[in-house]
Tab-separated table of N, CA and C and ligand atoms in Angstrom:
chain	number	residue	atom	x	y	z
V	1	MET	N	23.335	-6.194	12.108
V	1	MET	CA	21.932	-6.571	12.320
V	1	MET	C	21.849	-7.992	12.882
V	2	LEU	N	21.130	-8.124	13.985
V	2	LEU	CA	21.012	-9.431	14.614
V	2	LEU	C	20.024	-10.310	13.850
V	3	ASP	N	20.312	-11.594	13.831
V	3	ASP	CA	19.431	-12.576	13.199
V	3	ASP	C	18.361	-12.977	14.220
V	4	HIS	N	17.190	-12.374	14.121
V	4	HIS	CA	16.164	-12.566	15.147
V	4	HIS	C	15.749	-14.031	15.318
V	5	GLU	N	15.636	-14.748	14.199
V	5	GLU	CA	15.189	-16.155	14.302
V	5	GLU	C	16.220	-17.011	15.022
V	6	LYS	N	17.482	-16.735	14.758
V	6	LYS	CA	18.561	-17.500	15.408
V	6	LYS	C	18.475	-17.366	16.932
V	7	TYR	N	18.311	-16.149	17.412
V	7	TYR	CA	18.269	-15.942	18.859
V	7	TYR	C	16.939	-16.399	19.451
V	8	MET	N	15.876	-16.318	18.656
V	8	MET	CA	14.586	-16.808	19.162
V	8	MET	C	14.636	-18.329	19.323
V	9	ARG	N	15.398	-19.006	18.451
V	9	ARG	CA	15.562	-20.458	18.616
V	9	ARG	C	16.263	-20.772	19.945
V	10	MET	N	17.231	-19.935	20.281
V	10	MET	CA	17.912	-20.110	21.578
V	10	MET	C	16.924	-19.896	22.726
V	11	ALA	N	16.090	-18.871	22.595
V	11	ALA	CA	15.083	-18.598	23.631
V	11	ALA	C	14.112	-19.772	23.739
V	12	LEU	N	13.773	-20.369	22.598
V	12	LEU	CA	12.893	-21.546	22.599
V	12	LEU	C	13.551	-22.720	23.330
V	13	LYS	N	14.855	-22.858	23.154
V	13	LYS	CA	15.579	-23.922	23.869
V	13	LYS	C	15.491	-23.716	25.379
V	14	GLU	N	15.576	-22.462	25.787
V	14	GLU	CA	15.425	-22.140	27.215
V	14	GLU	C	14.008	-22.481	27.672
V	15	ALA	N	13.032	-22.172	26.825
V	15	ALA	CA	11.632	-22.466	27.165
V	15	ALA	C	11.419	-23.978	27.325
V	16	VAL	N	12.091	-24.757	26.488
V	16	VAL	CA	11.972	-26.222	26.581
V	16	VAL	C	12.555	-26.718	27.916
V	17	LYS	N	13.618	-26.089	28.375
V	17	LYS	CA	14.185	-26.451	29.694
V	17	LYS	C	13.135	-26.248	30.779
V	18	ALA	N	12.428	-25.124	30.704
V	18	ALA	CA	11.360	-24.847	31.680
V	18	ALA	C	10.296	-25.939	31.595
V	19	TYR	N	9.880	-26.249	30.388
V	19	TYR	CA	8.864	-27.286	30.138
V	19	TYR	C	9.282	-28.598	30.806
V	20	GLN	N	10.517	-28.985	30.579
V	20	GLN	CA	11.012	-30.259	31.106
V	20	GLN	C	11.061	-30.279	32.632
V	21	GLN	N	11.083	-29.095	33.224
V	21	GLN	CA	11.124	-29.017	34.684
V	21	GLN	C	9.759	-28.682	35.280
V	22	GLY	N	8.715	-28.814	34.445
V	22	GLY	CA	7.353	-28.603	34.928
V	22	GLY	C	6.970	-27.151	35.110
V	23	GLU	N	7.737	-26.260	34.497
V	23	GLU	CA	7.459	-24.827	34.589
V	23	GLU	C	6.776	-24.376	33.299
V	24	ILE	N	5.975	-23.329	33.372
V	24	ILE	CA	5.367	-22.757	32.163
V	24	ILE	C	6.505	-22.404	31.195
V	25	PRO	N	6.441	-22.918	29.954
V	25	PRO	CA	7.606	-22.837	29.051
V	25	PRO	C	7.808	-21.484	28.372
V	26	ILE	N	8.507	-20.621	29.075
V	26	ILE	CA	8.893	-19.321	28.524
V	26	ILE	C	10.405	-19.187	28.699
V	27	GLY	N	11.086	-18.799	27.627
V	27	GLY	CA	12.541	-18.659	27.674
V	27	GLY	C	12.969	-17.303	27.150
V	28	ALA	N	14.147	-16.856	27.605
V	28	ALA	CA	14.657	-15.543	27.202
V	28	ALA	C	16.163	-15.593	26.971
V	29	VAL	N	16.626	-14.742	26.052
V	29	VAL	CA	18.060	-14.634	25.764
V	29	VAL	C	18.396	-13.148	25.615
V	30	LEU	N	19.453	-12.724	26.286
V	30	LEU	CA	19.899	-11.340	26.204
V	30	LEU	C	21.154	-11.287	25.330
V	31	VAL	N	21.126	-10.410	24.332
V	31	VAL	CA	22.193	-10.376	23.328
V	31	VAL	C	22.789	-8.972	23.216
V	32	ASN	N	24.104	-8.933	23.053
V	32	ASN	CA	24.807	-7.669	22.814
V	32	ASN	C	24.635	-7.271	21.341
V	33	ASN	N	24.107	-6.085	21.090
V	33	ASN	CA	23.827	-5.661	19.708
V	33	ASN	C	25.091	-5.483	18.867
V	34	GLU	N	26.185	-5.142	19.521
V	34	GLU	CA	27.430	-4.849	18.801
V	34	GLU	C	28.023	-6.089	18.147
V	35	ASP	N	28.223	-7.128	18.979
V	35	ASP	CA	28.935	-8.307	18.480
V	35	ASP	C	28.069	-9.565	18.402
V	36	GLY	N	26.804	-9.456	18.775
V	36	GLY	CA	25.922	-10.616	18.695
V	36	GLY	C	26.182	-11.675	19.752
V	37	GLN	N	27.007	-11.345	20.744
V	37	GLN	CA	27.295	-12.312	21.811
V	37	GLN	C	26.105	-12.438	22.748
V	38	VAL	N	25.855	-13.682	23.194
V	38	VAL	CA	24.808	-13.904	24.185
V	38	VAL	C	25.353	-13.500	25.552
V	39	VAL	N	24.677	-12.557	26.193
V	39	VAL	CA	25.123	-12.045	27.491
V	39	VAL	C	24.570	-12.921	28.620
V	40	ALA	N	23.305	-13.325	28.482
V	40	ALA	CA	22.668	-14.135	29.526
V	40	ALA	C	21.448	-14.844	28.958
V	41	THR	N	21.060	-15.921	29.624
V	41	THR	CA	19.845	-16.636	29.236
V	41	THR	C	19.003	-16.838	30.492
V	42	GLY	N	17.749	-17.155	30.300
V	42	GLY	CA	16.901	-17.426	31.457
V	42	GLY	C	15.641	-18.148	31.041
V	43	PHE	N	15.081	-18.891	31.972
V	43	PHE	CA	13.767	-19.488	31.721
V	43	PHE	C	12.951	-19.414	33.003
V	44	ASN	N	11.669	-19.560	32.841
V	44	ASN	CA	10.744	-19.424	33.955
V	44	ASN	C	11.056	-20.442	35.060
V	45	LEU	N	11.197	-19.949	36.294
V	45	LEU	CA	11.571	-20.809	37.428
V	45	LEU	C	10.642	-20.595	38.619
V	46	ARG	N	9.449	-20.126	38.328
V	46	ARG	CA	8.547	-19.701	39.397
V	46	ARG	C	8.227	-20.813	40.398
V	47	GLU	N	7.941	-22.017	39.900
V	47	GLU	CA	7.542	-23.110	40.791
V	47	GLU	C	8.714	-23.554	41.672
V	48	GLN	N	9.846	-23.788	41.033
V	48	GLN	CA	11.001	-24.327	41.771
V	48	GLN	C	11.551	-23.366	42.798
V	49	THR	N	11.572	-22.087	42.439
V	49	THR	CA	12.146	-21.105	43.353
V	49	THR	C	11.095	-20.553	44.311
V	50	MET	N	9.821	-20.902	44.053
V	50	MET	CA	8.702	-20.354	44.822
V	50	MET	C	8.828	-18.836	44.893
V	51	ASP	N	9.082	-18.262	43.720
V	51	ASP	CA	9.306	-16.822	43.617
V	51	ASP	C	8.445	-16.277	42.477
V	52	ALA	N	7.500	-15.421	42.834
V	52	ALA	CA	6.563	-14.869	41.846
V	52	ALA	C	7.271	-14.024	40.793
V	53	THR	N	8.492	-13.587	41.082
V	53	THR	CA	9.204	-12.726	40.127
V	53	THR	C	10.184	-13.502	39.236
V	54	ALA	N	10.233	-14.827	39.393
V	54	ALA	CA	11.245	-15.608	38.656
V	54	ALA	C	10.810	-15.912	37.221
V	55	HIS	N	10.383	-14.895	36.499
V	55	HIS	CA	10.037	-15.047	35.084
V	55	HIS	C	11.318	-15.107	34.252
V	56	ALA	N	11.197	-15.674	33.041
V	56	ALA	CA	12.350	-15.835	32.152
V	56	ALA	C	13.084	-14.508	31.916
V	57	GLU	N	12.315	-13.457	31.660
V	57	GLU	CA	12.925	-12.147	31.371
V	57	GLU	C	13.699	-11.629	32.586
V	58	MET	N	13.104	-11.794	33.776
V	58	MET	CA	13.758	-11.311	35.004
V	58	MET	C	15.079	-12.053	35.229
V	59	GLU	N	15.065	-13.360	34.963
V	59	GLU	CA	16.288	-14.159	35.125
V	59	GLU	C	17.373	-13.651	34.176
V	60	ALA	N	16.980	-13.420	32.916
V	60	ALA	CA	17.964	-12.965	31.915
V	60	ALA	C	18.465	-11.549	32.244
V	61	ILE	N	17.549	-10.678	32.681
V	61	ILE	CA	17.947	-9.306	33.025
V	61	ILE	C	18.908	-9.321	34.223
V	62	ARG	N	18.542	-10.074	35.255
V	62	ARG	CA	19.372	-10.134	36.473
V	62	ARG	C	20.762	-10.676	36.155
V	63	LYS	N	20.794	-11.784	35.420
V	63	LYS	CA	22.094	-12.392	35.084
V	63	LYS	C	22.888	-11.492	34.139
V	64	GLY	N	22.169	-10.811	33.224
V	64	GLY	CA	22.827	-9.922	32.262
V	64	GLY	C	23.500	-8.753	32.957
V	65	CYS	N	22.804	-8.158	33.927
V	65	CYS	CA	23.388	-7.034	34.671
V	65	CYS	C	24.632	-7.484	35.434
V	66	GLN	N	24.550	-8.684	36.002
V	66	GLN	CA	25.724	-9.214	36.723
V	66	GLN	C	26.890	-9.432	35.763
V	67	ALA	N	26.595	-9.999	34.596
V	67	ALA	CA	27.655	-10.304	33.628
V	67	ALA	C	28.311	-9.026	33.104
V	68	LEU	N	27.512	-7.981	32.913
V	68	LEU	CA	28.039	-6.731	32.339
V	68	LEU	C	28.526	-5.751	33.410
V	69	HIS	N	28.289	-6.105	34.680
V	69	HIS	CA	28.653	-5.232	35.810
V	69	HIS	C	28.027	-3.848	35.688
V	70	ARG	N	26.796	-3.820	35.245
V	70	ARG	CA	26.066	-2.550	35.191
V	70	ARG	C	24.570	-2.850	35.170
V	71	TRP	N	23.785	-1.899	35.668
V	71	TRP	CA	22.344	-2.121	35.649
V	71	TRP	C	21.719	-1.689	34.336
V	72	ARG	N	22.429	-0.890	33.564
V	72	ARG	CA	21.903	-0.444	32.274
V	72	ARG	C	22.170	-1.497	31.206
V	73	LEU	N	21.112	-1.867	30.495
V	73	LEU	CA	21.286	-2.836	29.414
V	73	LEU	C	21.183	-2.150	28.048
V	74	SER	N	21.551	-0.881	28.002
V	74	SER	CA	21.581	-0.195	26.709
V	74	SER	C	22.601	-0.916	25.835
V	75	GLY	N	22.337	-0.993	24.551
V	75	GLY	CA	23.219	-1.746	23.659
V	75	GLY	C	22.861	-3.218	23.578
V	76	CYS	N	21.749	-3.595	24.207
V	76	CYS	CA	21.338	-5.010	24.209
V	76	CYS	C	19.928	-5.200	23.657
V	77	THR	N	19.658	-6.445	23.248
V	77	THR	CA	18.320	-6.865	22.821
V	77	THR	C	17.891	-8.042	23.676
V	78	LEU	N	16.658	-8.038	24.163
V	78	LEU	CA	16.127	-9.200	24.864
V	78	LEU	C	15.175	-9.960	23.946
V	79	TYR	N	15.445	-11.239	23.798
V	79	TYR	CA	14.553	-12.138	23.059
V	79	TYR	C	13.767	-12.941	24.078
V	80	VAL	N	12.451	-12.998	23.895
V	80	VAL	CA	11.632	-13.817	24.786
V	80	VAL	C	10.510	-14.448	23.962
V	81	THR	N	10.183	-15.694	24.326
V	81	THR	CA	9.251	-16.462	23.493
V	81	THR	C	7.818	-15.940	23.557
V	82	ILE	N	7.433	-15.337	24.684
V	82	ILE	CA	6.059	-14.869	24.878
V	82	ILE	C	6.078	-13.385	25.286
V	83	GLU	N	5.073	-12.675	24.853
V	83	GLU	CA	4.938	-11.245	25.194
V	83	GLU	C	5.091	-11.043	26.708
V	84	PRO	N	5.965	-10.148	27.128
V	84	PRO	CA	6.210	-9.938	28.565
V	84	PRO	C	4.987	-9.422	29.334
V	85	CYS	N	4.938	-9.766	30.612
V	85	CYS	CA	3.888	-9.270	31.508
V	85	CYS	C	4.263	-7.853	31.965
V	86	ALA	N	3.398	-7.245	32.775
V	86	ALA	CA	3.634	-5.866	33.221
V	86	ALA	C	4.922	-5.750	34.043
V	87	MET	N	5.190	-6.753	34.890
V	87	MET	CA	6.405	-6.711	35.711
V	87	MET	C	7.656	-6.727	34.827
V	88	CYS	N	7.697	-7.656	33.887
V	88	CYS	CA	8.883	-7.801	33.043
V	88	CYS	C	9.022	-6.615	32.086
V	89	ALA	N	7.904	-6.143	31.558
V	89	ALA	CA	7.952	-4.962	30.677
V	89	ALA	C	8.489	-3.768	31.466
V	90	GLY	N	8.061	-3.633	32.719
V	90	GLY	CA	8.561	-2.557	33.579
V	90	GLY	C	10.050	-2.701	33.835
V	91	ALA	N	10.488	-3.933	34.069
V	91	ALA	CA	11.918	-4.181	34.298
V	91	ALA	C	12.727	-3.835	33.049
V	92	LEU	N	12.169	-4.105	31.887
V	92	LEU	CA	12.867	-3.779	30.639
V	92	LEU	C	13.010	-2.260	30.483
V	93	VAL	N	11.963	-1.521	30.834
V	93	VAL	CA	12.048	-0.055	30.789
V	93	VAL	C	13.139	0.415	31.757
V	94	ASN	N	13.120	-0.148	32.963
V	94	ASN	CA	14.111	0.255	33.974
V	94	ASN	C	15.538	-0.106	33.582
V	95	SER	N	15.683	-1.133	32.765
V	95	SER	CA	17.029	-1.546	32.362
V	95	SER	C	17.563	-0.707	31.193
V	96	ARG	N	16.692	0.148	30.620
V	96	ARG	CA	17.086	1.018	29.482
V	96	ARG	C	17.554	0.197	28.271
V	97	ILE	N	16.946	-0.946	28.102
V	97	ILE	CA	17.330	-1.816	26.985
V	97	ILE	C	16.941	-1.169	25.650
V	98	ASP	N	17.674	-1.514	24.583
V	98	ASP	CA	17.410	-0.909	23.271
V	98	ASP	C	16.231	-1.545	22.547
V	99	ARG	N	16.146	-2.891	22.674
V	99	ARG	CA	15.187	-3.591	21.812
V	99	ARG	C	14.620	-4.831	22.512
V	100	LEU	N	13.340	-5.065	22.255
V	100	LEU	CA	12.655	-6.264	22.730
V	100	LEU	C	12.144	-7.026	21.512
V	101	VAL	N	12.452	-8.319	21.450
V	101	VAL	CA	11.931	-9.171	20.373
V	101	VAL	C	11.173	-10.317	21.026
V	102	TYR	N	9.923	-10.521	20.664
V	102	TYR	CA	9.208	-11.658	21.237
V	102	TYR	C	8.467	-12.466	20.186
V	103	GLY	N	8.067	-13.674	20.602
V	103	GLY	CA	7.449	-14.615	19.667
V	103	GLY	C	5.955	-14.413	19.565
V	104	SER	N	5.241	-14.956	20.542
V	104	SER	CA	3.784	-14.933	20.493
V	104	SER	C	3.221	-13.926	21.484
V	105	ASN	N	2.115	-13.299	21.125
V	105	ASN	CA	1.470	-12.407	22.090
V	105	ASN	C	0.724	-13.234	23.140
V	106	GLU	N	0.334	-12.571	24.230
V	106	GLU	CA	-0.305	-13.274	25.339
V	106	GLU	C	-1.495	-12.429	25.808
V	107	SER	N	-2.686	-12.892	25.459
V	107	SER	CA	-3.887	-12.074	25.700
V	107	SER	C	-4.226	-11.915	27.171
V	108	LYS	N	-3.716	-12.820	28.023
V	108	LYS	CA	-4.094	-12.767	29.441
V	108	LYS	C	-3.229	-11.810	30.260
V	109	PHE	N	-1.968	-11.655	29.897
V	109	PHE	CA	-1.109	-10.789	30.716
V	109	PHE	C	-0.158	-9.889	29.922
V	110	GLY	N	-0.180	-9.970	28.607
V	110	GLY	CA	0.789	-9.236	27.793
V	110	GLY	C	0.752	-7.731	28.021
V	111	ALA	N	1.918	-7.143	28.264
V	111	ALA	CA	1.985	-5.714	28.579
V	111	ALA	C	2.814	-4.946	27.549
V	112	VAL	N	2.759	-5.430	26.291
V	112	VAL	CA	3.419	-4.714	25.196
V	112	VAL	C	2.388	-4.307	24.144
V	113	GLU	N	1.448	-5.227	23.866
V	113	GLU	CA	0.392	-4.904	22.905
V	113	GLU	C	-0.987	-5.389	23.345
V	114	SER	N	-1.022	-6.485	24.144
V	114	SER	CA	-2.319	-7.126	24.405
V	114	SER	C	-3.184	-6.385	25.423
V	115	ILE	N	-2.637	-6.083	26.590
V	115	ILE	CA	-3.434	-5.421	27.633
V	115	ILE	C	-2.966	-3.977	27.832
V	116	PHE	N	-1.672	-3.819	28.012
V	116	PHE	CA	-1.088	-2.483	28.155
V	116	PHE	C	0.039	-2.347	27.149
V	117	ASN	N	0.552	-1.120	27.011
V	117	ASN	CA	1.823	-0.951	26.331
V	117	ASN	C	2.759	-0.233	27.291
V	118	VAL	N	3.465	-1.015	28.078
V	118	VAL	CA	4.367	-0.458	29.091
V	118	VAL	C	5.690	-0.026	28.461
V	119	VAL	N	6.134	-0.736	27.428
V	119	VAL	CA	7.491	-0.497	26.906
V	119	VAL	C	7.593	0.745	26.020
V	120	ASN	N	6.463	1.220	25.532
V	120	ASN	CA	6.503	2.436	24.703
V	120	ASN	C	5.416	3.410	25.110
V	121	HIS	N	5.324	3.645	26.389
V	121	HIS	CA	4.329	4.589	26.890
V	121	HIS	C	4.853	6.009	26.741
V	122	LYS	N	4.006	6.889	26.226
V	122	LYS	CA	4.493	8.242	25.907
V	122	LYS	C	4.933	9.029	27.137
V	123	LEU	N	4.443	8.644	28.309
V	123	LEU	CA	4.812	9.389	29.518
V	123	LEU	C	6.060	8.837	30.210
V	124	LEU	N	6.525	7.700	29.775
V	124	LEU	CA	7.735	7.137	30.410
V	124	LEU	C	8.989	7.707	29.752
V	125	ASN	N	10.077	7.675	30.509
V	125	ASN	CA	11.299	8.321	30.033
V	125	ASN	C	12.157	7.426	29.139
V	126	HIS	N	11.749	6.167	28.980
V	126	HIS	CA	12.528	5.295	28.101
V	126	HIS	C	11.596	4.507	27.196
V	127	ARG	N	11.952	4.406	25.943
V	127	ARG	CA	11.186	3.595	24.979
V	127	ARG	C	12.152	2.693	24.248
V	128	MET	N	11.608	1.623	23.688
V	128	MET	CA	12.485	0.669	23.008
V	128	MET	C	11.865	0.222	21.691
V	129	GLU	N	12.729	-0.266	20.828
V	129	GLU	CA	12.250	-0.851	19.582
V	129	GLU	C	11.600	-2.191	19.922
V	130	VAL	N	10.488	-2.507	19.274
V	130	VAL	CA	9.819	-3.790	19.532
V	130	VAL	C	9.647	-4.535	18.216
V	131	VAL	N	10.031	-5.814	18.220
V	131	VAL	CA	9.779	-6.684	17.070
V	131	VAL	C	8.947	-7.853	17.596
V	132	ALA	N	7.741	-8.020	17.085
V	132	ALA	CA	6.853	-9.080	17.577
V	132	ALA	C	6.625	-10.126	16.499
V	133	GLY	N	6.288	-11.342	16.929
V	133	GLY	CA	5.876	-12.385	15.977
V	133	GLY	C	7.006	-13.208	15.389
V	134	VAL	N	8.200	-13.170	16.004
V	134	VAL	CA	9.316	-13.975	15.487
V	134	VAL	C	9.150	-15.426	15.977
V	135	LEU	N	9.050	-16.356	15.046
V	135	LEU	CA	8.772	-17.782	15.344
V	135	LEU	C	7.525	-17.928	16.232
V	136	GLU	N	6.550	-17.117	15.918
V	136	GLU	CA	5.316	-17.045	16.697
V	136	GLU	C	4.662	-18.412	16.918
V	137	ASP	N	4.530	-19.186	15.852
V	137	ASP	CA	3.824	-20.474	15.967
V	137	ASP	C	4.533	-21.430	16.911
V	138	GLU	N	5.852	-21.536	16.796
V	138	GLU	CA	6.617	-22.435	17.674
V	138	GLU	C	6.448	-22.023	19.130
V	139	CYS	N	6.556	-20.725	19.361
V	139	CYS	CA	6.460	-20.213	20.731
V	139	CYS	C	5.081	-20.501	21.319
V	140	ARG	N	4.045	-20.287	20.526
V	140	ARG	CA	2.688	-20.507	21.009
V	140	ARG	C	2.403	-22.001	21.187
V	141	GLN	N	2.879	-22.814	20.238
V	141	GLN	CA	2.634	-24.256	20.309
V	141	GLN	C	3.206	-24.870	21.582
V	142	LEU	N	4.377	-24.403	21.961
V	142	LEU	CA	5.023	-24.935	23.172
V	142	LEU	C	4.144	-24.675	24.397
V	143	MET	N	3.593	-23.481	24.472
V	143	MET	CA	2.686	-23.129	25.575
V	143	MET	C	1.442	-24.009	25.522
V	144	LYS	N	0.861	-24.121	24.338
V	144	LYS	CA	-0.363	-24.910	24.170
V	144	LYS	C	-0.145	-26.348	24.609
V	145	SER	N	0.960	-26.933	24.175
V	145	SER	CA	1.183	-28.342	24.491
V	145	SER	C	1.446	-28.520	25.988
V	146	PHE	N	2.069	-27.522	26.614
V	146	PHE	CA	2.298	-27.591	28.060
V	146	PHE	C	0.968	-27.605	28.819
V	147	PHE	N	0.079	-26.675	28.467
V	147	PHE	CA	-1.193	-26.594	29.196
V	147	PHE	C	-2.084	-27.796	28.881
V	148	HIS	N	-1.979	-28.304	27.664
V	148	HIS	CA	-2.724	-29.509	27.303
V	148	HIS	C	-2.250	-30.683	28.169
V	149	MET	N	-0.926	-30.835	28.274
V	149	MET	CA	-0.340	-31.914	29.080
V	149	MET	C	-0.782	-31.772	30.544
V	150	ARG	N	-0.757	-30.535	31.038
V	150	ARG	CA	-1.106	-30.317	32.434
V	150	ARG	C	-2.578	-30.658	32.708
V	151	ARG	N	-3.431	-30.314	31.740
V	151	ARG	CA	-4.854	-30.660	31.903
V	151	ARG	C	-5.031	-32.170	31.962
V	152	LEU	N	-4.308	-32.884	31.101
V	152	LEU	CA	-4.404	-34.356	31.096
V	152	LEU	C	-3.914	-34.920	32.425
V	153	GLN	N	-2.824	-34.358	32.929
V	153	GLN	CA	-2.279	-34.834	34.212
V	153	GLN	C	-3.267	-34.589	35.348
V	154	ASN	N	-3.882	-33.405	35.349
V	154	ASN	CA	-4.853	-33.089	36.393
V	154	ASN	C	-6.055	-34.016	36.329
V	155	LYS	N	-6.473	-34.308	35.103
V	155	LYS	CA	-7.601	-35.206	34.892
V	155	LYS	C	-7.258	-36.592	35.444
V	156	ALA	N	-6.062	-37.065	35.115
V	156	ALA	CA	-5.622	-38.392	35.570
V	156	ALA	C	-5.538	-38.427	37.095
V	157	ARG	N	-5.061	-37.322	37.667
V	157	ARG	CA	-4.922	-37.256	39.123
V	157	ARG	C	-6.305	-37.321	39.787
V	158	LYS	N	-7.242	-36.565	39.228
V	158	LYS	CA	-8.597	-36.548	39.782
V	158	LYS	C	-9.260	-37.919	39.657
V	159	GLN	N	-9.023	-38.548	38.519
V	159	GLN	CA	-9.579	-39.883	38.270
V	159	GLN	C	-9.064	-40.869	39.320
V	160	LYS	N	-7.758	-40.783	39.576
V	160	LYS	CA	-7.111	-41.673	40.533
V	160	LYS	C	-7.686	-41.426	41.941
V	161	GLN	N	-7.828	-40.148	42.263
V	161	GLN	CA	-8.358	-39.770	43.572
V	161	GLN	C	-9.780	-40.293	43.734
V	162	HIS	N	-10.544	-40.200	42.678
V	162	HIS	CA	-11.928	-40.659	42.687
V	162	HIS	C	-11.977	-42.165	42.946
V	163	GLU	N	-11.066	-42.889	42.306
V	163	GLU	CA	-11.014	-44.352	42.488
V	163	GLU	C	-10.643	-44.699	43.932
V	164	LEU	N	-9.723	-43.919	44.485
V	164	LEU	CA	-9.306	-44.178	45.875
V	164	LEU	C	-10.447	-43.889	46.854
V	165	ASP	N	-11.233	-42.860	46.526
V	165	ASP	CA	-12.333	-42.457	47.392
V	165	ASP	C	-13.481	-43.462	47.385
V	166	CYS	N	-13.619	-44.186	46.266
V	166	CYS	CA	-14.765	-45.095	46.147
V	166	CYS	C	-14.559	-46.410	46.913
I	201	ZN	ZN1	6.897	-11.540	33.357
């Protein structure tokens, strides 16, 4: 049995890397269920790569498939700090992963419980175990503090621009 909090802490560390690079702080870790080895990690890189698909989960899935030399991630668990969006939830279904563990739900784009349920849809050919709410507060706080910081920065920028204009 995997220690969910231990791996979620690793995912949080990945999210902090994103934060430090000015990216929305979401991190992911892919783990082998058999031996608990970390197969791949990823964090959101959308701004730097100018790639709409560079979400934390996609990075971990892509790197994980390369590391395992297979596109099937059966036998693995993906840990991610925030509820996956429709794209990432779809990628998880396509990867045939066994289990998804996430921290905080996301009311604006979440595709596991908030808006849709892509990962356990009765008409899809693959379903996975889902564990939600692991280190929920930490995961949510990181997002909150990022958006708070960004609002302050935008305010400061506008203020500066206003002074230059006057
Ligand atoms: Zn996503």
